[in-house]
Coordinates of C-alpha atoms in Angstrom, one line a residue:
M1 CA -92.5 134.0 176.5
R2 CA -90.9 134.8 179.9
I3 CA -87.2 134.9 180.7
L4 CA -85.3 135.3 183.9
G5 CA -82.4 137.7 183.8
I6 CA -79.3 137.5 186.1
E7 CA -76.7 140.4 186.3
T8 CA -73.5 139.9 188.4
S9 CA -70.8 141.6 186.3
C10 CA -69.5 143.9 189.1
D11 CA -70.9 145.2 192.4
E12 CA -74.6 144.9 191.9
T13 CA -76.7 141.7 191.9
G14 CA -79.7 142.2 189.7
I15 CA -82.5 139.8 188.9
A16 CA -85.6 140.4 186.7
I17 CA -88.3 138.6 184.8
F18 CA -89.3 139.9 181.4
D19 CA -92.4 138.9 179.4
D20 CA -92.3 139.6 175.6
E21 CA -96.0 140.6 175.7
K22 CA -96.5 142.2 179.1
G23 CA -93.0 143.7 179.6
L24 CA -91.1 143.7 182.8
L25 CA -93.0 141.6 185.4
A26 CA -90.6 142.0 188.4
H27 CA -87.1 143.0 189.3
E28 CA -84.8 143.0 192.4
L29 CA -81.5 144.7 192.9
Y30 CA -78.9 144.5 195.6
S31 CA -76.0 147.0 195.7
Q32 CA -72.7 146.2 197.3
V33 CA -71.8 149.9 197.9
K34 CA -71.5 149.5 201.7
L35 CA -69.4 146.4 201.3
H36 CA -66.8 148.2 199.2
A37 CA -67.0 151.6 200.8
D38 CA -64.2 151.0 203.3
Y39 CA -61.8 150.1 200.5
G40 CA -62.6 153.1 198.3
G41 CA -63.5 150.9 195.3
V42 CA -64.7 147.4 194.3
V43 CA -62.7 144.5 195.7
P44 CA -63.3 141.7 193.1
E45 CA -63.1 138.7 195.6
L46 CA -65.5 140.3 198.0
A47 CA -67.9 141.1 195.1
S48 CA -67.8 137.5 193.9
R49 CA -68.5 136.1 197.4
D50 CA -71.4 138.5 197.9
H51 CA -73.0 137.5 194.6
V52 CA -72.8 133.9 195.8
K53 CA -74.8 134.9 198.9
K54 CA -77.4 137.2 197.2
T55 CA -78.2 135.7 193.8
I56 CA -80.4 132.7 194.7
P57 CA -82.4 134.7 197.4
L58 CA -83.0 137.5 194.9
I59 CA -84.2 135.0 192.3
I60 CA -86.7 133.5 194.8
A61 CA -87.9 137.0 195.7
T62 CA -88.3 138.0 192.0
L63 CA -90.3 134.9 191.2
A64 CA -92.5 135.6 194.2
A65 CA -93.0 139.2 193.3
A66 CA -94.1 138.1 189.8
G67 CA -96.3 135.4 191.1
L68 CA -94.5 132.8 189.1
T69 CA -92.7 129.5 189.5
P70 CA -89.8 128.1 187.4
E71 CA -92.4 126.2 185.3
D72 CA -93.7 129.5 184.1
L73 CA -90.4 130.5 182.5
D74 CA -89.1 129.9 179.0
G75 CA -85.5 130.7 179.4
V76 CA -82.7 131.9 181.7
A77 CA -80.4 134.8 180.6
Y78 CA -77.2 135.8 182.4
T79 CA -74.4 138.3 181.9
A80 CA -71.4 136.6 180.4
G81 CA -69.2 139.6 180.0
P82 CA -67.5 142.0 180.0
G83 CA -66.9 142.4 183.7
L84 CA -65.0 141.0 186.7
V85 CA -64.3 137.4 185.9
G86 CA -65.1 136.0 189.3
A87 CA -68.4 138.0 189.5
L88 CA -69.3 136.9 186.0
L89 CA -68.7 133.2 186.9
V90 CA -71.1 133.4 189.8
G91 CA -74.0 134.5 187.7
A92 CA -73.1 132.3 184.7
T93 CA -72.8 129.2 186.9
I94 CA -76.0 129.8 188.7
G95 CA -77.9 130.8 185.5
R96 CA -76.6 127.8 183.5
S97 CA -77.2 125.4 186.4
L98 CA -80.8 126.6 186.9
A99 CA -81.5 126.4 183.2
Y100 CA -80.3 122.8 183.2
A101 CA -82.3 121.9 186.3
W102 CA -85.4 123.5 185.0
D103 CA -84.9 122.1 181.5
L104 CA -84.8 125.6 180.0
P105 CA -82.6 127.2 177.3
A106 CA -79.8 129.3 178.6
V107 CA -78.7 132.6 177.0
A108 CA -75.4 134.5 177.5
V109 CA -75.9 138.3 177.4
H110 CA -73.4 141.0 176.6
H111 CA -73.4 143.5 179.5
M112 CA -73.0 146.6 177.3
E113 CA -75.7 145.4 174.9
G114 CA -77.9 145.2 178.0
H115 CA -77.2 148.9 178.8
L116 CA -77.6 149.9 175.1
L117 CA -81.1 148.3 175.0
A118 CA -82.2 149.5 178.5
P119 CA -84.2 152.4 177.0
M120 CA -86.3 149.8 175.2
L121 CA -87.9 149.1 178.6
E122 CA -89.5 152.6 178.6
D123 CA -92.9 153.6 177.3
N124 CA -91.3 155.6 174.4
P125 CA -88.5 153.4 173.1
P126 CA -86.2 154.7 170.3
E127 CA -86.5 153.3 166.8
F128 CA -83.5 152.1 164.9
P129 CA -81.1 153.4 163.7
F130 CA -79.6 155.7 166.4
V131 CA -76.3 156.8 167.9
A132 CA -75.7 155.4 171.3
L133 CA -73.4 156.9 173.9
L134 CA -72.5 154.2 176.4
V135 CA -71.0 155.5 179.6
S136 CA -70.8 152.7 182.1
G137 CA -68.0 152.0 184.7
G138 CA -64.9 151.4 182.7
H139 CA -66.5 152.0 179.3
T140 CA -67.1 155.1 177.3
M141 CA -68.0 154.5 173.7
M142 CA -70.0 155.9 170.8
V143 CA -71.9 153.3 168.7
D144 CA -73.7 153.4 165.4
V145 CA -76.8 151.2 166.2
R146 CA -78.6 150.0 163.1
G147 CA -80.5 147.2 164.8
I148 CA -80.1 144.7 167.7
G149 CA -76.6 143.3 167.3
D150 CA -75.8 145.5 164.3
Y151 CA -73.2 147.7 166.0
K152 CA -70.3 149.8 164.7
I153 CA -68.0 151.4 167.2
L154 CA -67.5 155.0 166.2
G155 CA -65.2 156.0 169.1
E156 CA -64.2 154.8 172.5
S157 CA -62.0 155.8 175.5
V158 CA -58.3 155.3 174.9
D159 CA -57.5 155.5 178.6
D160 CA -59.7 156.4 181.5
A161 CA -63.5 156.2 180.9
A162 CA -65.8 159.1 182.0
G163 CA -67.1 157.1 184.9
E164 CA -63.6 156.2 186.1
A165 CA -62.5 159.9 185.8
F166 CA -65.5 160.9 187.9
D167 CA -64.7 158.3 190.6
K168 CA -61.0 159.0 190.7
T169 CA -61.5 162.8 190.9
A170 CA -64.0 162.4 193.6
K171 CA -61.5 160.2 195.6
M172 CA -58.9 162.9 195.2
M173 CA -61.4 165.4 196.7
G174 CA -61.8 163.1 199.7
L175 CA -65.4 162.0 198.8
D176 CA -66.6 158.5 199.9
Y177 CA -67.1 155.7 197.5
P178 CA -69.0 155.7 195.1
G179 CA -67.5 159.1 194.4
G180 CA -69.0 160.0 191.0
P181 CA -72.6 160.6 192.2
R182 CA -71.3 162.5 195.2
L183 CA -69.1 164.7 193.0
S184 CA -72.1 165.5 190.8
K185 CA -74.1 166.4 193.9
M186 CA -71.4 168.7 195.1
A187 CA -71.2 170.3 191.6
E188 CA -74.8 171.5 192.0
Q189 CA -73.5 174.1 194.6
G190 CA -70.6 175.2 192.3
T191 CA -70.0 178.6 190.8
P192 CA -69.9 178.5 186.9
G193 CA -66.8 180.0 185.4
R194 CA -64.5 180.2 188.4
F195 CA -62.4 177.3 187.1
K196 CA -62.0 176.3 183.5
F197 CA -61.0 172.8 182.6
P198 CA -60.0 171.5 179.2
R199 CA -62.2 169.5 176.8
P200 CA -59.9 166.6 175.9
M201 CA -59.6 165.5 172.3
T202 CA -62.3 168.0 171.0
D203 CA -59.7 170.1 169.2
R204 CA -59.0 167.3 166.7
P205 CA -61.1 165.1 164.4
G206 CA -62.5 161.8 165.5
L207 CA -64.8 160.3 168.1
D208 CA -62.4 158.7 170.6
F209 CA -62.3 159.8 174.2
S210 CA -59.5 160.5 176.7
F211 CA -60.1 161.5 180.3
S212 CA -56.8 160.7 181.9
G213 CA -55.4 164.2 181.2
L214 CA -58.5 165.8 182.6
K215 CA -58.1 163.8 185.7
T216 CA -54.5 165.1 186.1
F217 CA -55.6 168.6 185.5
A218 CA -58.2 168.2 188.2
A219 CA -55.6 166.8 190.6
N220 CA -53.4 169.8 190.1
T221 CA -56.3 172.2 190.6
I222 CA -57.4 170.4 193.8
R223 CA -53.9 170.5 195.1
G224 CA -53.6 174.2 194.9
N225 CA -57.2 175.3 195.8
D226 CA -58.8 172.7 198.1
D227 CA -59.2 175.1 200.9
D228 CA -62.9 175.6 201.6
P229 CA -66.2 173.9 200.8
Q230 CA -67.2 176.5 198.1
T231 CA -63.9 176.1 196.3
R232 CA -64.4 172.3 196.3
A233 CA -67.9 172.8 194.9
D234 CA -66.5 175.1 192.2
I235 CA -63.8 172.6 191.2
A236 CA -66.5 169.8 191.1
Y237 CA -68.6 172.0 188.9
A238 CA -65.8 172.8 186.5
F239 CA -64.8 169.1 186.2
Q240 CA -68.3 167.9 185.6
D241 CA -68.9 170.7 183.1
A242 CA -65.8 169.6 181.1
V243 CA -66.8 166.0 181.0
V244 CA -70.4 166.8 180.0
D245 CA -69.3 169.3 177.4
T246 CA -66.8 166.8 175.9
L247 CA -69.4 164.0 175.7
A248 CA -71.9 166.4 174.1
I249 CA -69.4 167.6 171.5
K250 CA -68.6 164.1 170.5
C251 CA -72.3 163.1 170.4
K252 CA -73.0 166.0 168.0
R253 CA -70.1 165.0 165.8
A254 CA -71.4 161.4 165.7
L255 CA -75.0 162.5 164.8
K256 CA -73.7 164.7 162.0
Q257 CA -71.5 161.9 160.7
T258 CA -74.3 159.4 160.6
G259 CA -77.1 161.7 159.7
Y260 CA -79.3 160.3 162.5
K261 CA -81.7 162.3 164.6
R262 CA -82.0 159.9 167.5
L263 CA -79.5 159.7 170.4
V264 CA -79.4 157.1 173.2
I265 CA -77.4 157.5 176.4
A266 CA -77.1 154.6 178.7
G267 CA -74.9 153.3 181.6
G268 CA -74.3 154.7 185.1
V269 CA -73.1 158.2 184.0
S270 CA -76.3 158.6 181.9
A271 CA -78.1 159.3 185.2
N272 CA -76.1 162.5 185.5
K273 CA -78.6 165.4 185.5
A274 CA -76.2 167.9 183.9
L275 CA -75.5 165.5 181.0
R276 CA -79.1 164.8 180.4
Q277 CA -80.0 168.5 180.4
Q278 CA -77.2 169.5 178.0
L279 CA -78.0 166.6 175.6
E280 CA -81.7 167.4 175.6
T281 CA -81.0 171.1 174.8
M282 CA -78.6 170.0 172.1
M283 CA -81.0 167.6 170.5
K284 CA -83.8 170.1 170.6
G285 CA -81.6 172.5 168.6
M286 CA -80.8 169.7 166.1
H287 CA -84.5 168.8 165.8
G288 CA -83.8 165.4 167.1
Q289 CA -84.6 163.4 170.3
V290 CA -82.6 161.9 173.1
F291 CA -83.6 158.7 174.9
Y292 CA -82.3 157.2 178.2
P293 CA -83.5 154.6 180.7
R294 CA -85.1 155.5 184.0
T295 CA -82.6 156.3 186.7
E296 CA -82.9 152.8 188.4
F297 CA -81.9 151.2 185.1
C298 CA -78.9 153.3 184.3
T299 CA -76.7 151.4 186.7
D300 CA -76.3 147.6 186.4
N301 CA -79.6 145.8 186.7
G302 CA -81.3 142.5 185.9
A303 CA -84.1 144.1 183.8
M304 CA -81.7 145.1 180.9
I305 CA -80.2 141.6 180.9
A306 CA -83.7 140.0 180.8
Y307 CA -84.7 142.2 177.9
A308 CA -81.5 141.6 175.9
G309 CA -81.7 137.9 176.7
M310 CA -85.2 137.7 175.3
Q311 CA -84.0 139.1 172.0
R312 CA -81.2 136.6 171.9
L313 CA -83.5 133.7 172.9
K314 CA -85.9 134.6 170.1
N315 CA -82.9 134.5 167.8
N316 CA -82.2 131.0 169.0
E317 CA -78.7 131.9 170.4
L318 CA -78.5 129.2 173.1
M319 CA -75.6 128.1 175.2
D320 CA -74.4 124.6 175.5
L321 CA -73.7 123.0 178.9
G322 CA -70.4 124.7 179.3
V323 CA -70.0 127.8 181.6
K324 CA -68.2 130.5 179.6
V325 CA -67.5 134.1 180.5
Y326 CA -65.7 136.9 178.7
P327 CA -64.1 139.6 180.9
R328 CA -63.3 141.4 177.6
W329 CA -65.9 141.1 174.9
P330 CA -66.1 143.7 172.1
I331 CA -69.7 144.7 171.4
D332 CA -69.2 144.8 167.7
Q333 CA -68.5 141.0 167.7
L334 CA -72.1 140.2 168.5
Q335 CA -74.4 138.6 166.0
P336 CA -77.0 140.9 164.3
I337 CA -80.6 140.0 164.7
A338 CA -82.7 140.3 161.5

């Protein structure tokens, strides 16, 4: 079976074709970074219009790269939520319309389930059960994953997510959009120990996250010390170190709580080198293993939607002719797959 995956939840247009026997056959991705850079963040209306322009050409390119035609497909999957409602509607409308025109079943995919399952695209995928740390855009959550669709949220952000805190702190430091990766790059030149940032909500029980206070602490530090490049790098290092340490502490708690030895990290922030290194060291000490997708599949992409869509297609979770999207869609409301 082969399925076409369409991702348009925010500021990346991703298309992919997944074969349940041969794996990923082809994928294309267009980033809107340059489009939104002048505004310092994603402009929803501009994002939606750009998806309208790019989705069909990328579908044609992906089919060509795979050497396939629509007659070779067995389904169409598209991101139905969560995300920007206008952007979601573009992908959902195109996906549902193509499925109807090609006489194929249509599958609505949960964006965060796509991220959670992205490591399954690798040569050494994790086995169930495992703890998943999802750090993507406006989401930071810890999930007990017992199978596809069998998710229990152990903790989540109560205000700013980790990715938002990275981007907002970078903006305060005058870094161009997207600021998170630029801040991480700057942190590589930082001096450890010069600044000490708090580890929010680690001094109390529980697995929830809060990065709003850390962002405020960063703002006050920047305001009083932003005087030279090395100082800026030192602040970036201290901020990143605090976020990474906080995430690692919560991961360790979740693993001890569940008794699992496998940890998955996915989403845009999972590409952070410092986070990967700390979690790998931690899991080695716990005699466990950490899994994550390749860097290109950490950010939004069509491959993860195609993979998740294939699992839902096999479970016969098909959409009717209506076009429905869910800007807010709790991941623990999904149907488990036996």
